[in-house]
XYZ file of C-alpha atoms in Angstrom:
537
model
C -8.791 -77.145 1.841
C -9.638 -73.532 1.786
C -11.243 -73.544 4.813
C -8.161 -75.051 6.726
C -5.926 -73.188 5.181
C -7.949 -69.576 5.625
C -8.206 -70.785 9.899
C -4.464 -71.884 9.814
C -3.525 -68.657 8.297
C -5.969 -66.673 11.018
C -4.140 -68.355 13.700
C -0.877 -67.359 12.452
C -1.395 -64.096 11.732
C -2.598 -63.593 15.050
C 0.941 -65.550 16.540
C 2.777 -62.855 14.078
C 1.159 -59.432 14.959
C -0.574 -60.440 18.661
C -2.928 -58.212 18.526
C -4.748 -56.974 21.482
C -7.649 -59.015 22.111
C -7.100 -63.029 20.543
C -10.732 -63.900 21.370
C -12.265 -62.443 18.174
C -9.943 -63.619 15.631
C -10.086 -67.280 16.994
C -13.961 -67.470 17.002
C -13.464 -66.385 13.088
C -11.381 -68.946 12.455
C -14.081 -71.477 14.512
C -16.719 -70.203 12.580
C -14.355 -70.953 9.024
C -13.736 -74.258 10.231
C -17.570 -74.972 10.868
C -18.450 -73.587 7.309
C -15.873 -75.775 6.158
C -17.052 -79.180 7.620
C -20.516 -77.998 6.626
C -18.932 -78.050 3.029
C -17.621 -81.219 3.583
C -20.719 -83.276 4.635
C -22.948 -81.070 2.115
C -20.479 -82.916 -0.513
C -21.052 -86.164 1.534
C -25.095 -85.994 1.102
C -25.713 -85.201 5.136
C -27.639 -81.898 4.570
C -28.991 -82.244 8.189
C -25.526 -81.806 10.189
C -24.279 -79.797 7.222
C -27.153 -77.280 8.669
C -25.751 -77.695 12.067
C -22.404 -76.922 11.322
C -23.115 -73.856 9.278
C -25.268 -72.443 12.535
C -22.730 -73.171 14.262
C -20.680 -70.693 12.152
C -23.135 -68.307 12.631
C -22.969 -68.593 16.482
C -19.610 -68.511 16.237
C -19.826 -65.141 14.049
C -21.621 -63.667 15.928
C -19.309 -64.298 18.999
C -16.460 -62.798 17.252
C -18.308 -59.631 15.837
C -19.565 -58.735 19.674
C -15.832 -59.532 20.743
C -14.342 -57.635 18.089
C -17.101 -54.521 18.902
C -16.216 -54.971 22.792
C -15.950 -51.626 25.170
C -13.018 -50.920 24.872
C -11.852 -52.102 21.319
C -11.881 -49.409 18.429
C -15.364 -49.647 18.219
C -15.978 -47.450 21.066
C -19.700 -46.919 21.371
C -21.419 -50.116 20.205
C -24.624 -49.371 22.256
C -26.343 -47.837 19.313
C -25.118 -50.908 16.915
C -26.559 -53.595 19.307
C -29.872 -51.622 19.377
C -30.257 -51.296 15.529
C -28.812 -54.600 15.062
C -31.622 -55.798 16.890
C -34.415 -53.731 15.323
C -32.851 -54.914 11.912
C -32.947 -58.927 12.695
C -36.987 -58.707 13.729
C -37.749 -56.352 10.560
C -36.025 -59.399 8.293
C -38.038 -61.884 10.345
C -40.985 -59.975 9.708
C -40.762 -59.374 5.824
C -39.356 -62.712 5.255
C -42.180 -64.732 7.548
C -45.072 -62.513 6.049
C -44.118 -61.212 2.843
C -41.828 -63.740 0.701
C -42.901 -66.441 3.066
C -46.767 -66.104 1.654
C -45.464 -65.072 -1.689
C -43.782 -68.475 -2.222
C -40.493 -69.112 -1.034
C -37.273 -68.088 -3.491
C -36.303 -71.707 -4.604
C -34.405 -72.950 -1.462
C -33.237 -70.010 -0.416
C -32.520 -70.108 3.489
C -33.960 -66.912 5.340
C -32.021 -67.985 8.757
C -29.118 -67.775 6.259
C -29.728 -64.323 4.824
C -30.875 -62.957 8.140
C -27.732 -64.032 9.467
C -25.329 -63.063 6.150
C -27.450 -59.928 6.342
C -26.572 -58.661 9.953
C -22.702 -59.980 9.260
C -23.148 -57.597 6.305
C -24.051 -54.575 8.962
C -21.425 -55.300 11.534
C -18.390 -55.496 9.611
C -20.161 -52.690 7.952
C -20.412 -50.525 10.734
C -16.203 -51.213 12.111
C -15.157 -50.458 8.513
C -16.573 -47.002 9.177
C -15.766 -46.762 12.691
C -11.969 -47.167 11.253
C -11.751 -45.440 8.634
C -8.883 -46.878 5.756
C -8.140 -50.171 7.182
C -7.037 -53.355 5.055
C -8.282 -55.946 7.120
C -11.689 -54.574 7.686
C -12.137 -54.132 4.108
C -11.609 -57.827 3.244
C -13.491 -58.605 6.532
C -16.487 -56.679 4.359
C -15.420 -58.452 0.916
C -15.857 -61.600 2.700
C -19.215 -60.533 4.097
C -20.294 -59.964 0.856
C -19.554 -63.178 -0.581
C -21.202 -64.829 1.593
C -24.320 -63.020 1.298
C -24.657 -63.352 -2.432
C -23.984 -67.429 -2.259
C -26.457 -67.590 0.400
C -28.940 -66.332 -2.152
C -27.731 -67.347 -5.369
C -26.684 -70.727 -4.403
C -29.833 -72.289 -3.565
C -31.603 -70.840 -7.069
C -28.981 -71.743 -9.002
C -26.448 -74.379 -7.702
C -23.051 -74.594 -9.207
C -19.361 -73.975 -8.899
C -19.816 -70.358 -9.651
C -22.527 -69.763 -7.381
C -20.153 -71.012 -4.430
C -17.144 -68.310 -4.866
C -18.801 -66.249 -2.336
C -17.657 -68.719 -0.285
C -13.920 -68.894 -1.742
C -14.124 -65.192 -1.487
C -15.336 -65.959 2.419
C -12.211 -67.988 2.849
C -9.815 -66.228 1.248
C -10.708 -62.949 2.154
C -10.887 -63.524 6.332
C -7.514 -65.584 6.210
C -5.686 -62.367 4.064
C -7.306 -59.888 6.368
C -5.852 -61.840 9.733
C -2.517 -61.886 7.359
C -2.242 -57.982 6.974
C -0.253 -55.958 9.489
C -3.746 -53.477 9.914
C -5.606 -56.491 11.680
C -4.120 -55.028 14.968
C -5.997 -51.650 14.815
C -9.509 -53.844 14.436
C -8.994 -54.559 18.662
C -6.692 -51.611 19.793
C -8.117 -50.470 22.792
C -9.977 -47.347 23.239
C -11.516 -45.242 25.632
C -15.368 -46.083 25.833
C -17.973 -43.759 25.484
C -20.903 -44.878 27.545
C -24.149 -43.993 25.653
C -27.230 -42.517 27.432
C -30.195 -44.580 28.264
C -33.159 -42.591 25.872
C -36.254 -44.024 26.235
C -37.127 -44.864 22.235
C -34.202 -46.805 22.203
C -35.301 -49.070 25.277
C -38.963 -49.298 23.354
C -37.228 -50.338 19.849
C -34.872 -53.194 21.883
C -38.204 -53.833 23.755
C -40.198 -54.340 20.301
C -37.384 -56.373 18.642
C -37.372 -59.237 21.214
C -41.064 -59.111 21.633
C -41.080 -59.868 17.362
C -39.927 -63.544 17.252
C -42.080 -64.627 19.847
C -45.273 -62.572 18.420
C -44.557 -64.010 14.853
C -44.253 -67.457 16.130
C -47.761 -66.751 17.953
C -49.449 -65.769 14.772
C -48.077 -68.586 12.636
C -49.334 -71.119 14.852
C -52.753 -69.620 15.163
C -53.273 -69.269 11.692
C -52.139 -72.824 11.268
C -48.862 -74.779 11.348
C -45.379 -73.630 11.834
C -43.696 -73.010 8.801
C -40.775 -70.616 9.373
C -39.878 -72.482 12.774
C -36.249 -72.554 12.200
C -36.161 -68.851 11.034
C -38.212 -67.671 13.922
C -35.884 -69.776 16.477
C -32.362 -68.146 14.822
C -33.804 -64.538 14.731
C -34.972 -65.030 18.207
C -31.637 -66.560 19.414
C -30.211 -63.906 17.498
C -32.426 -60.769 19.291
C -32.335 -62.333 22.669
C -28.110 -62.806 22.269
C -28.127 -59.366 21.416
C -30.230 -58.077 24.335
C -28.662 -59.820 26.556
C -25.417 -58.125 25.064
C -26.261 -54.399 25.446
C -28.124 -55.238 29.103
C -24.568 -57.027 30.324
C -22.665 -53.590 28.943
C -24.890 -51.521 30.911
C -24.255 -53.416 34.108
C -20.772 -53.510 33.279
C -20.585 -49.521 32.635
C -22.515 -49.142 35.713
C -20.015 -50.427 37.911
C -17.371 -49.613 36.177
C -18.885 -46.124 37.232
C -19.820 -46.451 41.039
C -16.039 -48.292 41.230
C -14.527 -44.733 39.704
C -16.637 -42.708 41.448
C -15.827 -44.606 44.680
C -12.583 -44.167 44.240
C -12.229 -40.889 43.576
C -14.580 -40.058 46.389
C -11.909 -41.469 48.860
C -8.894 -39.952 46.544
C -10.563 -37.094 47.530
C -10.564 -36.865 51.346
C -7.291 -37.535 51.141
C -6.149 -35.350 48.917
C -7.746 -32.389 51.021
C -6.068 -34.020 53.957
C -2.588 -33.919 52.685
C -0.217 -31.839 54.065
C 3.021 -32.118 52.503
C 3.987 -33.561 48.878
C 4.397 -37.224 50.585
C 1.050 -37.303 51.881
C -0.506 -36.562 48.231
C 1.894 -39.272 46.647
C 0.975 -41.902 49.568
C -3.222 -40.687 48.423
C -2.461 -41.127 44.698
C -0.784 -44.644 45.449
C -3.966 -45.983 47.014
C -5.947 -44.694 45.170
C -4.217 -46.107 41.958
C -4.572 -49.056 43.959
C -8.274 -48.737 44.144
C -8.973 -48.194 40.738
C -6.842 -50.245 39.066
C -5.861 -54.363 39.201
C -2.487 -54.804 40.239
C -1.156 -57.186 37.617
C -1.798 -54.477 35.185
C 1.179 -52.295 36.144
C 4.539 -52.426 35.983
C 5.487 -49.043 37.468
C 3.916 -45.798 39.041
C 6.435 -42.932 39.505
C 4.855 -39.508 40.792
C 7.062 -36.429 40.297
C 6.233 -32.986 41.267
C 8.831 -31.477 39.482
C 9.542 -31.572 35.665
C 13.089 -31.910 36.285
C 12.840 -34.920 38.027
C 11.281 -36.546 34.459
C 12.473 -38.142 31.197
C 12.701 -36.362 28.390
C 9.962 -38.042 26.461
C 7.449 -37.351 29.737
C 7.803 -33.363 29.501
C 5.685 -31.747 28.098
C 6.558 -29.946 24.101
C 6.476 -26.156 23.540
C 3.305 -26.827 20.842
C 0.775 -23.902 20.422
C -2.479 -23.982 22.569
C -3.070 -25.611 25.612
C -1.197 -28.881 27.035
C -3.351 -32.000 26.686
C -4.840 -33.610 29.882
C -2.655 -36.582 29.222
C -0.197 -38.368 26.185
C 1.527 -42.010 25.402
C 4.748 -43.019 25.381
C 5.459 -45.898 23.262
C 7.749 -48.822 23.870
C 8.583 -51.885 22.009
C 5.778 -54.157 23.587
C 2.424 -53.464 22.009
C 0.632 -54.549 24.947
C 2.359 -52.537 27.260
C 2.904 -48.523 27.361
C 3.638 -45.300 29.510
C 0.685 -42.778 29.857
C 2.001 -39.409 31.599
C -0.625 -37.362 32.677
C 0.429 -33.859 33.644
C 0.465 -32.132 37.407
C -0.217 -28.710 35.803
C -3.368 -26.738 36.538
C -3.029 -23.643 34.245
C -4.816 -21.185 35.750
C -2.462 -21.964 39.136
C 0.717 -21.978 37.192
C 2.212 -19.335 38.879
C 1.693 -20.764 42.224
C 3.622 -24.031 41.355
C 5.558 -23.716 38.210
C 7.349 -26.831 38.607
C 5.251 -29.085 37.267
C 5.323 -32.532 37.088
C 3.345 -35.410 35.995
C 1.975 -38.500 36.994
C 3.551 -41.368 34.889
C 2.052 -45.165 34.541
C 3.107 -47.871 32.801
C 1.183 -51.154 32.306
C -0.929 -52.828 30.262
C -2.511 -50.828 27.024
C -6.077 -51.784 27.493
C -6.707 -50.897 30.679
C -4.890 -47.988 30.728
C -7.069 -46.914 28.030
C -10.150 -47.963 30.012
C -9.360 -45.798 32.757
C -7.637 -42.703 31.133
C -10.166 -40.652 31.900
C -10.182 -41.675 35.499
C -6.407 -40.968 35.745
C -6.311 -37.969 34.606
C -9.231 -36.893 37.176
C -6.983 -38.168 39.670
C -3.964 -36.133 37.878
C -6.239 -33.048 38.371
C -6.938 -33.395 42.136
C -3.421 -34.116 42.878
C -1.993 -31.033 41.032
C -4.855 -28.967 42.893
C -3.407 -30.337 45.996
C -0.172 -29.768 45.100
C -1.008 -26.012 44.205
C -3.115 -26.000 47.739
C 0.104 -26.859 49.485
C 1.973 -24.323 47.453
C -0.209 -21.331 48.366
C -0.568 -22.145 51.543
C 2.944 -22.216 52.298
C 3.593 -19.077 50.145
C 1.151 -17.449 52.589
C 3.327 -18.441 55.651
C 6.514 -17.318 53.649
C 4.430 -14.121 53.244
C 3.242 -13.418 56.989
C 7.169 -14.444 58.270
C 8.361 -11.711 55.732
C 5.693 -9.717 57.073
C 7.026 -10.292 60.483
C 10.485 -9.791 59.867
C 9.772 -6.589 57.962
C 7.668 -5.090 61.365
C 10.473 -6.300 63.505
C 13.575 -4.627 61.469
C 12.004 -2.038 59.707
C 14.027 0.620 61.872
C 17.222 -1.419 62.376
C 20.453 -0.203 60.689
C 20.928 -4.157 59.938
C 20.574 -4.545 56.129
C 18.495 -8.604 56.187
C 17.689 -10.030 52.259
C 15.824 -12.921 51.892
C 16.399 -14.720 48.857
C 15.244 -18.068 46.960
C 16.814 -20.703 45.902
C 17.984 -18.811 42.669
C 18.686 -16.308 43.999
C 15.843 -14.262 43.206
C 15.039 -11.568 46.118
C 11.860 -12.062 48.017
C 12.691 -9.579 50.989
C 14.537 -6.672 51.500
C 15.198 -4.126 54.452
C 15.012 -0.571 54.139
C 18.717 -0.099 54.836
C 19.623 -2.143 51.589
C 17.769 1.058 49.587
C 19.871 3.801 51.491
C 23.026 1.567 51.299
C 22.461 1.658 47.183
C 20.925 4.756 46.752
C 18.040 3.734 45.358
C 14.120 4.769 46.486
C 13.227 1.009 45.655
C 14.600 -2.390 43.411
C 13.624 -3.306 40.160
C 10.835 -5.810 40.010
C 12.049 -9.489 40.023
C 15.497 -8.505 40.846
C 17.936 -10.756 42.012
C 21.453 -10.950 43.924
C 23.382 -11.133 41.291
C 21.714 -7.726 39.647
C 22.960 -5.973 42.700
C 26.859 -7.475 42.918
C 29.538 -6.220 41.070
C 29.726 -8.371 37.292
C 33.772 -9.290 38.917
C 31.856 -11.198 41.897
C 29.237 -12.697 40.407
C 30.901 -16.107 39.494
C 32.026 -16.221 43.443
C 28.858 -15.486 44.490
C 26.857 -18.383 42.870
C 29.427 -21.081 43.555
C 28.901 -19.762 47.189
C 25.259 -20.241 47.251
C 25.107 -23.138 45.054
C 26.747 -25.565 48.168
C 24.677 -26.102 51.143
C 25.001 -24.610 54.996
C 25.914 -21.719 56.046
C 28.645 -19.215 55.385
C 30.409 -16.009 54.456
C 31.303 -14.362 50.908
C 32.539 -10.449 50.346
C 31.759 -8.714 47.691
C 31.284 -5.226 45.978
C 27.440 -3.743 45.836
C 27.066 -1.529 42.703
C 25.211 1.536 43.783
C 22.596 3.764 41.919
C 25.811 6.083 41.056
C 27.661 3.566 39.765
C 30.338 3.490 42.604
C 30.865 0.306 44.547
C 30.262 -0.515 48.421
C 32.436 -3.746 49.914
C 29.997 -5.593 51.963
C 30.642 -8.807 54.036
C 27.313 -11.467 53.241
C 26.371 -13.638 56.251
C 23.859 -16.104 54.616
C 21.825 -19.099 56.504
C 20.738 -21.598 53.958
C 17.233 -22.373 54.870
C 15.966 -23.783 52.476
C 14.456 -26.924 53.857
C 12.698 -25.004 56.560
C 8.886 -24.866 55.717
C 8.258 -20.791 56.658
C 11.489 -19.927 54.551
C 13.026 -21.792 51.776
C 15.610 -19.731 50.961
C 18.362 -17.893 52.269
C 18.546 -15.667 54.512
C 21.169 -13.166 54.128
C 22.684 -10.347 56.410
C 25.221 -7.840 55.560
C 27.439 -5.636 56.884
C 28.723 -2.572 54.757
C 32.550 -1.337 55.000
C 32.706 2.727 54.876
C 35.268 4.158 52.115
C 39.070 3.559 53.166
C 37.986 0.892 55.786
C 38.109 -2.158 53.475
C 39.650 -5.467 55.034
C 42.609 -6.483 52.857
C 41.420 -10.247 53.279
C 38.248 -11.735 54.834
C 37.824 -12.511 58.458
C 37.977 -16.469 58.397
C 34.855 -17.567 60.389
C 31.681 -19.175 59.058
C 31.264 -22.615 57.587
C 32.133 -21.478 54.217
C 35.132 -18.900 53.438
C 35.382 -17.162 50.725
C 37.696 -15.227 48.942
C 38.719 -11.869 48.817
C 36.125 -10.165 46.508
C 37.643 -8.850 43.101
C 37.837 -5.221 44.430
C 40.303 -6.288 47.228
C 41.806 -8.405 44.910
C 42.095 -5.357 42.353
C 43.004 -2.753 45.170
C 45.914 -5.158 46.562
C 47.481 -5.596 42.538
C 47.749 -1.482 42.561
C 49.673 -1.132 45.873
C 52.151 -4.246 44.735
C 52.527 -2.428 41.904
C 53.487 1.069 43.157
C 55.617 -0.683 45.491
């Protein structure tokens, strides 16, 4: 009855909190269920598939443990666990076969069964560490325990008492699948990939050569006595080699696929010519490196404006991180935004942006690092197209400044707020000024009355007229009539190009000429100049 009811209440509490992976959980409550029935027919006097069914548990522990210590679950560097694991289960072999076995066995104490309880032990063990204050893994420990200490004292003393490591088994697994902290035990992670060191292959090497070498000696010093031991710690070291080999191969193309892809993310990133071209490359290469069921949505903005608030980036201290979650309601879904911002190129592109994903938790996680390589190239692409385009804004100012440096025409270019990027040499002599303060803009230059008119006429789009007063070095004013071209979608430019024409003292219009695609007002001093004469009238 405890057994049912510690596998029925592992089964709900993986329908209540769905946790990322199901695969672990339900081999636990398999392996409960086996221990169980092995209960049962111990009770009904059939010790011989009583033994079967409690192997069968530890197959079916085993299972789960590897599951629940899969790339990509908290535990995210299991290579080194697999490898001591290993060493561990042919040292027990070996002091059990050689040094209780000749010693006299312990009563009927089981050494497949301590071997096994024994590396249970270490697993659970080693996740409990790997996450720190966690409910569930504690009782996934407590449970480990009990069943180590009934698989000793059990045999040597049989009893009810000796069997509440087993309760303690029971009740212990079905609480921890109960508690809401069972769902950090297969949270995904990003996966560390351990080197390949050569002690480490010669310790896996030596710990599936032990079974086979113990076997070898028991049966030349006479008959097989530890047969069943020898065969579960085998099983066990060859299930575990076979483990960390299948991760390597797994890692390994996990690899050559990432490096593939970001090989051909690459060429066509250097290839790109405009913004489209590097959002068609990310696209594909997404595409490439990623299975298609696993997203829901890809959005690529190259400005920060363009992005939710929760997708740009906080004012914190230090610099931005490579990459950050969003969370939404489904646990198994959620929004990764990794950053198109390159810091040392910030000035080149200040705008931004960021990459933004949204699909499935676990294999975003898998390939976080991947994406926010990818992230990388495109903002370097991004910053490529930038420059290069700043350069050809620079040679056409260069080549507007050769052709007009000795023309009475007074020619601004400006950007898109406004800021100015060009001048002529006949805007200096028209202010009075040998040259303009750093970083100024329009708007330092106008009149404070005209301001207002001036950036509702530059904030529409085409072309047009607007008059205004120019505040000189002196502090008097100069009425000047603004031509501006909005070319802002033009690739050598984007901006405005603006041409004025100055009106001397005494020669102002009394309203503007109406011509142009936009007409403006009369500027304020007009305005002001016209409200004096009414009133001496």
């Amino acid at each position: 009855m405890l057994g049912i009811g510690s596998a029925a209440a592992i089964v709900y509490g993986v329908r209540r909190y769905r946790p990322a992976r199901l695969g672990p959980w339900l081999l636990l409550a398999g392996a409960i269920v086996a221990s169980a029935a092995g209960d049962v027919l111990t009770a009904l006097d059939h010790p011989g598939v009583a033994d079967v069914c409690f192997y069968v548990m530890c197959v079916l522990v085993a299972g789960g443990l590897l599951q629940l210590t899969r790339i990509g679950a908290i535990l995210v560097d299991r290579a080194r666990l697999i490898d001591l694991l290993a060493l561990a289960c042919s040292t027990l072999l070996v002091v059990w076969v050689f040094a209780v076995g000749d010693a006299g066995r312990i009563g009927d104490v089981s050494g497949s069964y301590v071997i096994g309880a024994l590396l249970l032990l270490a697993v659970v063990v080693r996740v409990l560490v790997a996450v720190g204050r966690n409910v569930s893994a504690t009782l996934l420990v407590a449970g480990a325990v009990g069943v180590l200490v009934s698989d000793i004292v059990q045999p040597l003393w049989p009893g009810r008492l000796s069997e509440t490591g087993f309760v303690v088994l029971y009740l212990a697994w079905g609480a921890a699948a109960l508690h809401p902290s069972m769902v950090r035990l297969t949270e995904p992670a990003t996966p560390r990939p351990s080197p390949w060191r050569g002690r480490w292959a010669a310790l896996l090497g030596l710990s599936v050569a032990t079974p086979p070498v113990v076997l070898l000696i028991e049966a030349i010093h006479g008959t097989v006595g530890d047969g069943v031991v020898i065969a579960v710690a085998g099983a066990i070291t060859l299930l575990l080699t076979i483990t960390r080999l299948t991760d390597s191969v797994a890692l390994n193309g996990r690899a050559l696929a990432r490096e593939r892809g970001l090989r051909q993310a690459s060429a066509a990133l250097v290839a790109a010519a405009d913004t489209a071209a590097v959002d068609k490359a990310v696209r594909a290469a997404i595409a490439e490196l990623m299975p298609p069921d696993a997203l829901r949505g890809t959005d690529f903005a190259v400005d920060d404006r363009r992005l939710p608030l929760e997708a740009v980036p906080g004012p914190e201290a230090g610099p931005p991180p490579r990459s950050w979650w969003i969370e939404g309601e489904d646990r198994d879904y959620a929004t990764l935004v990794c950053p198109l911002r390159l810091e040392p190129l910030a000035v080149a592109r200040p705008s931004g942006g960021a990459l933004i994903l949204e699909g499935r938790r676990d294999t975003l996680t898998a390939t976080r690092d991947t994406l926010e390589v990818l992230a990388g190239q495109a903002a370097l692409a991004l910053d490529r197209i930038s420059l290069v385009e700043a350069v050809g804004r620079r040679d056409s100012d260069l080549y507007l400044r050769a052709v007009i440096r000795n023309s009475a025409n007074i020619m601004v270019v400006v950007d898109e707020d406004l800021r100015i990027r060009y001048a002529s040499p006949s805007l200096r002599e028209l202010l009075g000024a040998e040259e303009l303060p750093p970083l100024a803009t329009l708007d330092d230059l106008v009149h404070p009355d005209d301001r207002d008119q001036l950036r509702q006429a530059f904030r529409g789009s085409g072309d047009g007229v607007v008059f205004c007063s120019l505040v000189r070095a002196d502090k008097t004013q100069v009425l000047i009539e603004a031509t501006y071209r909005d070319l802002r979608e033009d690739r050598l430019v984007q901006g405005f190009v603006v041409t004025m024409r100055n009106f001397p003292q005494g020669h102002e219009p009394a309203a503007p000429p109406r011509h142009g695609d936009n007409r403006e007002t009369a500027p304020a001093r007009v305005n002001r100049r016209s409200s004096r004469h009414k009133f001496r009238y």
